[in-house]
């Protein structure tokens, strides 16, 4: 049984606006109010008359600016219980576990802006004060039954639930919208994510059938993502105004989104020794896998419209008073459903796979493992807005994926490993739809791309490793990857508004070296034997070819070569560990560094200059590299374990920049703060 509490320098004991939790909220379940209005109220055929729109508005939870309250320390608890029942002939082992964690993440000054041309002028700049209440609840129940010495049956069960509620107020400046002044944006978003999975497994040894082994798994799982609230209101203040009023040009949005994934898996693996054919230790193995995945996605989006004059006294009211039953009256508020976004769909995402492999010790110093895997992927996406349901998007890919591995034993403590293999990366169904979504009010919409294709990857690596002593390693690796149609994310324009969207790059390459060392510092004079150190350093060279289309009959497509998205050129991890010989006391320090990396590519958009359409390359966004330092102390006293952890001791901020004709400009800034947590665990026996 364990308990823990945590402190963050940016949020704990500071005053922020967040929705107070009550009742079932503490466990991540809605205690009331955070839900989509009744089905009939959101039906476009029903929300027509003034009285119906009034009822719709009153059914939405009217919480926008909770009274600022001091953020309490984080809290967590867990319990783990296990054991064995029955005799030696048919023992039943079991493990039961449950955990609960609650915390509030708060940011007093998150900043971001969007620059969509080379002039360096921001389309929008936003400073945000926000707080997010998080609840994580989970549990496992695993059982294993051994029947004799040759059979074992397992049953594994998993449940996780995450609830996240955001309350934010942002000051937004839009110098390019022709209005000037600023906007005050209020947003409340509530999202829950759940996963339930049950898996039945079997492991059977057939000694009379060449000593072969049969393993099988049957899995059923369901994942839900429910967003019954994502609502925002935008107030504006022009240069002549002294107070904010509800904007008539930038209406508020009300999103309702519900996703359900159901997955059914079945897998069988059979292996048999083939010592008579290829020598002692040789094994042949083959297997099949079938996965059926069905997704159902329901969504709707509404926009507010008040039928009163601009700067009407009513529009100067704060959100809670503006949307109160007393202020709402028939004919005043109109909620228009937008059919160009929040598109409901259903998807069948299925996979069949087959493989065969050989594991052969060719010589005492050489072992070869090789095989081939075939994967047949079928994706069908149906547009639920239509009366008929033909697939609006279909994918059919049959991939043959070979693999070859070799291990050379250079000595008792040294190995040389070589590998070459093929893999694929497939898009999520959401990325292959036309659905549009604004997660954070004022940010760009995220949209899918119906022509998106899967990525194929060719991999190769070589690794030399040496083990001086138990728990120590010295290794050097070189690796290479070639991507065809890698999936990347771009920021661009759609109907004059900024969007994030996926796209297939033409190709990409990655080459790298990795150095790893972990050993005790006993060779240094005066250093205790219990001190050890580790270093992992990776140096990478990468490039991706990002294409663009023709914008005129005689235009030549642009093909840019950029660093692979999300990949740093240097990554380093350092750790120091001191532990007493009896294991009762332990201190560790962890340092992590990564260099600048491309966070999001700028798209190429057509611009008309002098009657000629020419391509304009939008600036790329980079995440600046940083170093972080973490530490952990553990002390065991009898049956009690006490841990003290600290994260981000350097208190470095996350910073995002764009590099255009105006030079380097910060487009995103966030300081997560220093986190300190204290945990106490007690073993019952």
XYZ file of C-alpha atoms in Angstrom:
685
model
C 0.000 0.000 0.000
C 1.451 3.387 -0.943
C 0.542 7.065 -0.820
C 2.205 10.037 -2.471
C 1.823 13.795 -2.646
C 3.421 16.344 -4.937
C 4.312 20.033 -5.228
C 4.857 22.136 -8.361
C 6.516 25.544 -8.238
C 4.222 26.953 -10.938
C 0.888 25.930 -9.458
C 0.748 24.502 -5.910
C -0.736 26.938 -3.364
C -1.268 29.569 -6.081
C -4.734 30.865 -6.948
C -6.219 29.639 -10.246
C -9.715 29.280 -11.662
C -10.642 25.616 -11.940
C -13.877 23.670 -11.497
C -14.138 22.362 -7.926
C -14.409 18.578 -7.792
C -17.120 16.867 -5.816
C -18.486 13.374 -5.353
C -17.561 11.073 -8.213
C -15.347 13.799 -9.725
C -12.621 12.591 -7.351
C -12.586 9.244 -9.196
C -12.748 10.712 -12.705
C -16.488 10.235 -13.241
C -18.803 13.122 -14.003
C -20.726 14.126 -10.886
C -23.316 15.917 -12.997
C -23.619 18.634 -15.608
C -20.701 17.857 -17.909
C -22.614 16.180 -20.675
C -24.050 16.799 -24.090
C -27.559 18.331 -24.038
C -30.445 15.952 -24.778
C -30.356 14.265 -28.168
C -33.342 16.157 -29.464
C -31.877 19.486 -28.421
C -28.815 19.022 -30.634
C -30.733 17.797 -33.666
C -30.585 20.455 -36.426
C -34.177 19.647 -37.285
C -35.248 20.475 -33.726
C -33.144 23.539 -32.842
C -35.102 25.995 -34.945
C -37.586 28.027 -32.969
C -36.519 30.751 -30.497
C -37.885 28.772 -27.555
C -35.960 25.652 -28.625
C -32.664 27.530 -28.933
C -33.307 29.088 -25.537
C -33.809 25.626 -24.038
C -30.660 24.407 -25.747
C -28.619 27.283 -24.306
C -29.985 26.726 -20.808
C -29.148 23.009 -20.937
C -25.427 23.747 -21.290
C -23.510 23.925 -18.009
C -22.990 27.603 -17.231
C -19.537 27.536 -15.616
C -16.890 29.795 -17.203
C -14.945 31.733 -14.568
C -14.826 29.808 -11.268
C -13.650 31.796 -8.267
C -9.824 31.546 -8.073
C -8.825 28.950 -5.489
C -5.458 27.833 -4.161
C -4.206 24.704 -5.904
C -3.744 21.888 -3.402
C -0.822 19.430 -3.570
C -1.175 16.416 -5.840
C -2.333 13.152 -4.306
C -1.954 9.508 -5.242
C -2.572 6.094 -3.735
C -2.112 2.492 -4.843
C -2.557 -1.001 -3.473
C -1.090 -4.229 -4.846
C -2.002 -7.715 -3.694
C -0.882 -11.079 -4.986
C -0.349 -14.680 -4.068
C -0.907 -18.323 -4.959
C -3.679 -20.793 -4.223
C -3.927 -24.555 -4.653
C -1.416 -27.361 -4.601
C 1.636 -28.033 -6.730
C -0.319 -29.922 -9.404
C -2.659 -27.032 -10.300
C -1.509 -23.798 -8.607
C -3.456 -20.603 -9.270
C -1.480 -17.379 -9.123
C -3.128 -13.991 -8.936
C -2.190 -10.298 -8.900
C -4.675 -7.537 -8.045
C -3.795 -3.857 -8.237
C -5.580 -0.501 -8.089
C -4.297 3.058 -8.269
C -5.665 6.604 -8.093
C -3.815 9.836 -8.874
C -5.198 13.366 -8.738
C -3.366 16.546 -9.663
C -3.883 20.053 -10.980
C -1.590 21.390 -13.687
C -1.621 25.164 -13.880
C 0.190 27.629 -16.094
C 0.079 31.360 -15.341
C 1.634 32.593 -18.591
C 1.565 30.117 -21.470
C 2.225 32.015 -24.692
C 1.865 31.126 -28.336
C 1.424 32.924 -31.631
C 0.857 31.916 -35.232
C 2.959 33.374 -38.051
C 1.755 32.393 -41.510
C 3.911 34.456 -43.857
C 7.493 35.564 -44.268
C 6.732 39.129 -43.148
C 7.034 38.048 -39.529
C 3.627 39.488 -38.590
C 1.587 37.259 -36.322
C -1.905 36.262 -37.369
C -2.685 35.864 -33.694
C -0.794 36.101 -30.409
C -2.188 34.680 -27.210
C -1.217 34.744 -23.541
C -3.048 32.099 -21.529
C -3.701 31.532 -17.848
C -5.086 28.038 -17.427
C -5.566 25.190 -14.984
C -6.246 21.530 -15.759
C -7.635 19.087 -13.207
C -6.459 15.527 -13.888
C -7.665 12.243 -12.437
C -6.133 8.851 -13.284
C -7.857 5.691 -12.079
C -6.751 2.182 -12.941
C -6.677 -1.425 -11.966
C -5.521 -4.867 -13.069
C -6.689 -8.373 -12.196
C -4.419 -11.094 -13.575
C -4.716 -14.838 -12.994
C -2.589 -17.779 -14.135
C -3.416 -21.484 -13.734
C -0.797 -24.197 -14.291
C -2.147 -27.612 -15.263
C 0.601 -30.108 -14.711
C 4.052 -29.359 -16.091
C 3.025 -28.754 -19.721
C 0.030 -26.406 -19.719
C -0.653 -22.912 -18.436
C -3.775 -20.773 -18.837
C -3.766 -17.040 -18.155
C -6.463 -14.404 -17.835
C -5.372 -10.746 -17.784
C -7.721 -7.821 -17.199
C -6.958 -4.114 -17.380
C -8.985 -0.959 -16.776
C -7.770 2.634 -16.963
C -9.668 5.899 -16.835
C -8.430 9.448 -17.273
C -10.527 12.587 -16.742
C -9.203 15.991 -17.730
C -10.933 19.335 -17.211
C -9.422 22.564 -18.554
C -10.434 26.083 -17.546
C -8.609 28.904 -19.297
C -8.754 32.608 -19.999
C -6.621 33.971 -22.797
C -5.864 37.474 -24.052
C -5.645 37.287 -27.816
C -4.161 39.897 -30.156
C -4.916 39.653 -33.885
C -3.122 42.478 -35.704
C -4.031 41.155 -39.158
C -7.809 40.879 -38.734
C -8.426 44.550 -39.501
C -10.114 45.194 -36.150
C -7.211 45.863 -33.837
C -7.574 45.772 -30.092
C -7.722 42.408 -28.360
C -9.970 39.475 -27.471
C -10.595 37.797 -24.152
C -11.227 34.084 -24.732
C -12.950 31.887 -22.140
C -12.779 28.113 -22.571
C -13.917 25.064 -20.584
C -13.088 21.562 -21.854
C -13.847 18.202 -20.230
C -12.461 14.976 -21.723
C -12.560 11.413 -20.411
C -10.591 8.475 -21.814
C -11.203 4.876 -20.794
C -9.667 1.565 -21.789
C -11.039 -1.843 -20.841
C -9.181 -4.963 -21.952
C -9.483 -8.671 -21.222
C -7.073 -11.264 -22.593
C -7.122 -15.059 -22.367
C -3.808 -16.813 -23.027
C -2.573 -20.369 -23.291
C 0.888 -21.966 -23.276
C 1.123 -25.692 -24.074
C 4.168 -27.929 -24.386
C 3.870 -31.137 -26.453
C 6.813 -33.305 -25.473
C 5.671 -36.225 -27.642
C 5.342 -34.000 -30.704
C 9.024 -33.184 -31.159
C 8.909 -31.041 -28.023
C 6.855 -28.397 -29.848
C 5.138 -25.479 -28.133
C 1.790 -23.806 -28.830
C 0.980 -20.303 -27.546
C -2.284 -18.482 -28.161
C -4.006 -15.229 -27.180
C -7.566 -13.954 -27.524
C -8.123 -10.297 -26.677
C -11.185 -8.055 -26.442
C -10.775 -4.350 -25.759
C -12.747 -1.138 -25.922
C -11.398 2.402 -25.767
C -13.614 5.463 -25.404
C -12.827 9.145 -25.718
C -15.764 11.320 -24.653
C -15.716 15.088 -24.915
C -19.121 16.272 -23.679
C -17.787 19.782 -23.185
C -15.472 21.938 -25.236
C -16.998 25.368 -25.279
C -15.609 28.836 -25.713
C -16.787 32.442 -25.803
C -14.800 35.289 -27.351
C -15.099 38.827 -26.041
C -13.437 41.673 -27.900
C -12.263 45.172 -27.126
C -11.508 47.541 -29.978
C -9.199 50.491 -29.666
C -12.104 52.787 -28.759
C -13.546 50.511 -26.053
C -12.750 50.448 -22.363
C -14.370 47.068 -21.609
C -14.704 43.703 -23.336
C -18.000 42.704 -24.950
C -19.126 39.496 -26.647
C -17.785 39.444 -30.200
C -20.214 39.318 -33.116
C -17.462 38.569 -35.649
C -15.732 35.793 -33.659
C -18.534 33.688 -32.236
C -18.037 31.094 -29.542
C -17.838 27.395 -30.389
C -19.537 24.469 -28.645
C -18.036 21.067 -29.524
C -19.482 17.648 -28.627
C -17.339 14.643 -29.609
C -17.666 10.950 -28.698
C -15.378 8.170 -29.964
C -15.550 4.414 -29.354
C -12.995 1.851 -30.532
C -13.722 -1.871 -30.250
C -10.894 -4.314 -30.960
C -10.930 -8.106 -31.204
C -7.621 -9.972 -31.572
C -6.717 -13.635 -31.991
C -3.132 -14.877 -32.251
C -1.539 -18.338 -32.484
C 2.203 -19.116 -32.378
C 3.667 -22.575 -32.836
C 7.356 -23.472 -32.471
C 9.282 -26.721 -32.680
C 12.940 -27.685 -32.263
C 14.614 -28.872 -35.491
C 17.897 -30.091 -34.059
C 17.996 -33.070 -36.454
C 17.865 -30.754 -39.463
C 19.994 -27.747 -38.476
C 21.743 -28.678 -35.238
C 21.174 -28.334 -31.503
C 19.267 -25.254 -30.435
C 17.601 -24.689 -33.830
C 13.940 -23.682 -33.716
C 11.290 -23.161 -36.383
C 8.342 -20.939 -35.538
C 5.280 -19.654 -37.345
C 2.085 -17.867 -36.390
C -1.019 -16.011 -37.494
C -2.783 -12.928 -36.170
C -6.227 -11.490 -36.887
C -7.368 -8.074 -35.648
C -10.837 -6.577 -36.105
C -11.185 -2.940 -35.102
C -14.396 -0.957 -35.369
C -14.564 2.767 -34.621
C -17.687 4.867 -34.193
C -17.307 8.626 -33.980
C -20.141 11.051 -33.262
C -19.606 14.795 -33.292
C -21.420 18.084 -33.574
C -20.359 21.711 -33.446
C -22.459 24.788 -32.724
C -21.700 28.484 -32.941
C -23.327 31.204 -30.876
C -25.105 34.133 -32.435
C -26.871 36.831 -30.394
C -29.536 38.710 -32.324
C -28.828 42.090 -30.741
C -26.909 45.093 -31.954
C -23.161 45.397 -31.630
C -22.094 46.763 -28.223
C -25.552 46.141 -26.827
C -25.363 46.462 -23.014
C -26.303 42.791 -22.719
C -23.090 41.750 -24.503
C -20.920 43.420 -21.856
C -22.145 40.956 -19.207
C -19.673 38.277 -18.015
C -20.308 34.767 -19.404
C -22.224 33.366 -16.406
C -24.689 36.279 -16.445
C -24.906 36.444 -20.222
C -25.970 32.783 -20.494
C -28.120 32.685 -17.367
C -31.805 31.716 -17.694
C -32.746 35.258 -16.652
C -30.760 36.853 -19.491
C -31.719 34.362 -22.189
C -35.059 34.955 -23.826
C -36.712 33.685 -27.027
C -35.276 35.332 -30.099
C -32.103 36.538 -28.380
C -29.673 33.615 -28.755
C -29.230 31.494 -31.837
C -27.053 28.377 -31.955
C -26.152 27.415 -35.501
C -24.857 23.918 -36.225
C -21.840 23.898 -38.562
C -21.819 20.986 -40.992
C -18.343 21.671 -42.388
C -16.638 20.466 -39.191
C -17.126 17.739 -36.562
C -17.947 15.096 -39.161
C -19.317 11.806 -37.748
C -17.937 8.617 -39.269
C -17.558 4.878 -38.778
C -14.396 2.955 -39.603
C -13.415 -0.694 -40.007
C -9.651 -1.020 -39.517
C -8.675 -4.696 -39.889
C -5.372 -6.538 -40.082
C -4.379 -10.131 -40.893
C -0.771 -11.193 -40.408
C 1.239 -14.382 -41.018
C 4.885 -15.103 -40.277
C 7.516 -17.799 -40.264
C 11.025 -17.699 -38.795
C 14.146 -19.756 -38.108
C 16.489 -19.476 -35.133
C 19.727 -21.329 -35.947
C 22.987 -21.502 -33.936
C 25.229 -22.039 -36.992
C 28.391 -22.207 -34.896
C 29.107 -21.777 -31.187
C 30.119 -18.203 -32.052
C 27.389 -17.440 -34.651
C 23.589 -17.359 -34.292
C 21.205 -16.434 -37.130
C 17.540 -15.512 -36.746
C 15.587 -14.813 -39.905
C 12.029 -14.748 -41.110
C 9.321 -13.048 -43.099
C 5.981 -11.551 -42.096
C 3.051 -10.685 -44.344
C 0.495 -8.108 -43.229
C -2.805 -7.490 -45.048
C -4.402 -4.202 -44.010
C -7.937 -3.112 -44.885
C -9.417 0.253 -43.893
C -12.940 1.435 -44.756
C -14.323 4.747 -43.514
C -18.034 5.555 -43.842
C -19.537 9.044 -43.793
C -22.487 8.899 -41.390
C -24.030 12.106 -42.691
C -25.330 10.322 -45.789
C -28.328 8.024 -46.144
C -26.264 5.356 -47.908
C -22.996 4.099 -46.527
C -20.490 3.522 -49.292
C -16.896 3.726 -48.085
C -15.728 7.297 -48.624
C -12.151 6.212 -47.947
C -10.658 2.797 -48.627
C -7.128 1.446 -48.091
C -5.821 -1.961 -49.130
C -2.149 -2.736 -48.501
C -0.404 -6.122 -48.540
C 3.122 -5.840 -47.146
C 5.839 -8.497 -47.072
C 8.266 -7.662 -44.257
C 11.518 -9.661 -44.113
C 13.898 -9.681 -41.147
C 17.436 -11.016 -40.619
C 19.501 -10.900 -37.425
C 22.989 -12.215 -36.706
C 24.826 -12.429 -33.385
C 28.577 -13.045 -33.342
C 30.011 -14.087 -29.999
C 33.493 -12.512 -29.998
C 34.276 -13.676 -26.467
C 32.524 -14.652 -23.263
C 31.777 -10.963 -22.603
C 31.559 -9.507 -26.116
C 28.952 -9.679 -28.891
C 28.548 -8.184 -32.334
C 24.953 -7.915 -33.513
C 23.723 -7.118 -37.034
C 20.124 -6.665 -38.151
C 18.159 -5.699 -41.254
C 14.369 -5.595 -41.357
C 11.304 -3.887 -42.808
C 8.421 -2.230 -40.919
C 5.352 -0.116 -41.686
C 3.581 2.811 -39.969
C -0.120 3.237 -40.651
C -2.223 6.365 -40.116
C -4.995 6.494 -37.548
C -8.479 6.512 -39.122
C -9.007 10.060 -37.826
C -6.060 11.254 -39.912
C -7.692 9.890 -43.080
C -10.997 11.754 -42.624
C -12.005 15.328 -43.418
C -12.888 15.977 -39.789
C -11.826 19.360 -38.401
C -11.259 20.097 -34.730
C -10.132 23.025 -32.576
C -8.751 21.670 -29.314
C -7.655 25.007 -27.870
C -9.719 28.088 -28.661
C -7.685 30.514 -30.746
C -5.322 27.830 -32.030
C -5.374 26.383 -35.545
C -7.877 23.679 -36.454
C -6.568 20.130 -36.904
C -7.895 18.402 -40.019
C -7.323 15.035 -41.677
C -6.278 14.160 -45.218
C -8.292 11.555 -47.122
C -5.378 10.762 -49.484
C -2.944 9.937 -46.656
C -0.976 6.698 -47.214
C 0.882 4.334 -44.916
C 4.650 4.577 -44.461
C 7.144 1.829 -45.306
C 10.489 1.736 -43.497
C 13.720 -0.130 -44.231
C 15.961 -0.529 -41.185
C 19.533 -1.691 -40.562
C 21.774 -1.564 -37.513
C 25.012 -2.945 -36.135
C 25.943 -3.063 -32.440
C 29.090 -4.030 -30.561
C 28.588 -4.693 -26.855
C 30.828 -5.724 -23.989
C 29.804 -6.694 -20.437
C 32.750 -6.083 -18.052
C 30.784 -7.170 -14.955
C 27.231 -7.955 -13.962
C 25.100 -4.855 -14.459
C 27.760 -3.096 -16.565
C 27.861 -2.502 -20.314
C 29.910 -0.761 -22.976
C 28.257 -0.567 -26.407
C 28.563 1.250 -29.732
C 25.784 1.128 -32.338
C 25.220 2.439 -35.844
C 21.776 2.505 -37.424
C 20.047 3.636 -40.597
C 16.416 4.039 -41.690
C 14.917 4.818 -45.080
C 11.287 6.000 -45.142
C 8.919 5.979 -48.096
C 5.843 8.241 -47.720
C 6.596 9.202 -44.099
C 3.669 10.925 -42.349
C 4.481 14.457 -41.165
C 2.422 17.377 -39.840
C 2.242 20.801 -41.503
C 0.830 24.183 -40.595
C -0.892 25.890 -43.511
C -3.952 27.756 -44.709
C -7.425 26.466 -45.507
C -10.027 28.990 -46.652
C -7.869 31.765 -45.225
C -7.552 30.175 -41.767
C -4.606 28.334 -40.299
C -4.808 24.541 -39.989
C -2.658 21.650 -38.835
C -2.847 18.676 -41.171
C -0.929 15.457 -41.871
C 0.770 14.821 -45.194
C 2.999 12.205 -46.743
C 6.500 13.436 -47.384
C 8.140 11.935 -50.465
C 10.916 10.200 -48.528
C 13.160 10.524 -45.507
C 16.455 9.121 -44.272
C 17.999 8.784 -40.846
C 21.566 7.828 -39.948
C 22.956 7.677 -36.448
C 25.546 6.530 -33.941
C 24.812 5.583 -30.351
C 27.276 5.211 -27.471
C 26.283 3.581 -24.194
C 28.263 2.952 -21.031
C 27.147 1.826 -17.594
C 29.587 0.736 -14.916
C 30.661 1.089 -11.288
C 33.208 3.747 -10.399
C 35.379 1.420 -8.348
C 38.453 2.266 -10.439
C 38.520 5.850 -9.110
C 40.487 6.403 -5.880
C 38.296 7.092 -2.870
C 35.010 6.275 -4.646
C 32.642 3.956 -2.824
C 31.878 0.646 -4.458
C 28.176 1.404 -4.408
C 28.501 4.298 -6.915
C 27.779 3.671 -10.592
C 27.327 5.908 -13.613
C 25.774 5.626 -17.026
C 25.913 7.644 -20.227
C 23.900 7.280 -23.412
C 24.770 9.566 -26.320
C 23.098 9.506 -29.741
C 24.212 11.550 -32.758
C 21.809 11.606 -35.705
C 21.744 12.994 -39.231
C 18.302 13.073 -40.858
C 16.503 14.614 -43.808
C 12.998 14.570 -45.270
C 11.811 15.638 -48.711
C 8.606 17.693 -48.352
C 6.733 18.105 -51.651
C 4.309 20.764 -52.873
C 1.969 20.861 -55.854
C 1.869 22.948 -59.020
C 0.177 26.338 -58.645
C 0.202 27.252 -62.338
C 0.556 25.449 -65.632
C 4.273 26.196 -65.962
C 5.228 26.077 -62.290
C 7.759 23.560 -61.064
C 6.850 21.703 -57.854
C 8.906 22.667 -54.831
C 10.699 19.857 -53.018
C 12.305 20.968 -49.752
C 14.874 18.914 -47.855
C 14.499 19.438 -44.119
C 15.485 17.706 -40.914
C 13.125 14.811 -40.092
C 10.242 16.021 -37.963
C 10.651 15.427 -34.228
C 14.275 14.295 -34.554
C 17.112 15.990 -32.669
C 20.703 15.828 -33.939
C 22.038 15.103 -30.445
C 20.414 13.289 -27.530
C 22.204 12.558 -24.248
C 21.187 10.858 -21.002
C 23.389 10.737 -17.905
C 22.688 8.935 -14.637
C 24.537 8.597 -11.337
C 23.479 6.057 -8.724
C 24.534 5.436 -5.165
C 23.083 2.426 -3.348
C 24.074 0.728 -0.113
C 24.961 -2.945 -0.263
C 21.898 -3.939 1.763
C 19.603 -2.032 -0.633
C 18.066 0.095 2.137
C 19.221 3.456 0.782
C 19.509 4.687 -2.786
C 20.081 8.065 -4.477
C 19.962 8.652 -8.234
C 20.478 11.731 -10.405
C 19.302 11.810 -14.043
C 20.266 14.369 -16.669
C 18.630 14.567 -20.105
C 19.482 16.746 -23.103
C 18.192 17.068 -26.652
C 19.113 19.611 -29.322
C 16.697 21.645 -31.450
C 14.143 19.632 -33.403
C 11.627 20.419 -36.132
C 8.244 20.480 -34.414
C 6.002 21.251 -37.395
C 6.706 21.976 -41.067
C 5.398 25.084 -42.794
C 3.117 24.296 -45.736
C 3.381 25.764 -49.227
C 0.343 27.880 -50.072
C -0.613 29.656 -53.332
C -0.430 33.466 -53.373
C -1.560 35.684 -56.276
C 0.922 38.452 -57.113
C 0.250 40.571 -60.206
C -2.280 38.060 -61.467
C 0.227 35.204 -61.228
C -0.208 32.393 -58.710
C 3.082 31.675 -56.978
C 3.942 29.358 -54.073
C 4.650 30.883 -50.665
C 6.580 28.739 -48.188
C 5.354 29.235 -44.623
C 8.025 29.183 -41.886
C 8.753 25.961 -40.001
C 8.327 25.667 -36.226
C 11.195 24.366 -34.081
C 11.291 23.241 -30.474
C 14.452 24.559 -28.872
C 16.712 22.051 -27.177
C 17.011 21.965 -23.415
C 18.640 20.167 -20.503
C 16.661 18.812 -17.562
C 17.859 17.398 -14.264
C 15.894 14.962 -12.076
C 16.751 13.297 -8.767
C 15.293 10.559 -6.582
C 16.002 9.336 -3.065
C 14.692 6.059 -1.617
C 14.951 4.835 1.966
C 13.632 1.510 3.273
C 12.883 1.206 6.989
C 11.569 -2.215 7.869
C 8.457 -2.735 5.755
C 8.188 0.969 4.893
C 9.621 2.583 1.760
C 10.003 6.365 1.606
C 10.777 8.065 -1.718
C 11.509 11.711 -2.455
C 11.622 12.753 -6.117
C 12.353 16.029 -7.887
C 11.755 16.741 -11.574
C 13.044 19.552 -13.800
C 15.388 20.933 -11.160
C 16.883 23.240 -13.800
C 13.388 24.798 -14.239
C 13.967 25.158 -17.967
C 11.086 26.380 -20.099
C 9.744 24.818 -23.288
C 10.251 27.245 -26.157
C 9.131 27.076 -29.803
C 10.509 29.377 -32.503
C 10.101 30.174 -36.185
C 12.971 31.423 -38.324
C 11.871 33.733 -41.157
C 12.944 36.961 -42.840
C 12.493 38.769 -39.503
C 14.919 36.379 -37.847
C 14.161 34.013 -35.001
C 10.793 34.662 -33.349
C 9.325 32.906 -30.321
C 5.932 31.390 -31.194
C 5.413 29.274 -28.087
C 6.511 29.422 -24.477
C 5.687 27.312 -21.430
C 7.448 26.906 -18.096
C 6.346 23.614 -16.496
C 8.022 24.412 -13.161
C 9.907 22.271 -10.659
C 8.022 19.242 -9.362
C 8.681 17.586 -5.993
C 6.848 14.476 -4.768
C 6.948 12.466 -1.560
C 5.783 8.861 -1.405
C 5.353 6.378 1.435
C 4.735 2.665 0.842
C 4.086 -0.103 3.343
C 4.332 -3.842 2.708
C 1.726 -5.762 4.692
C 3.919 -8.840 4.649
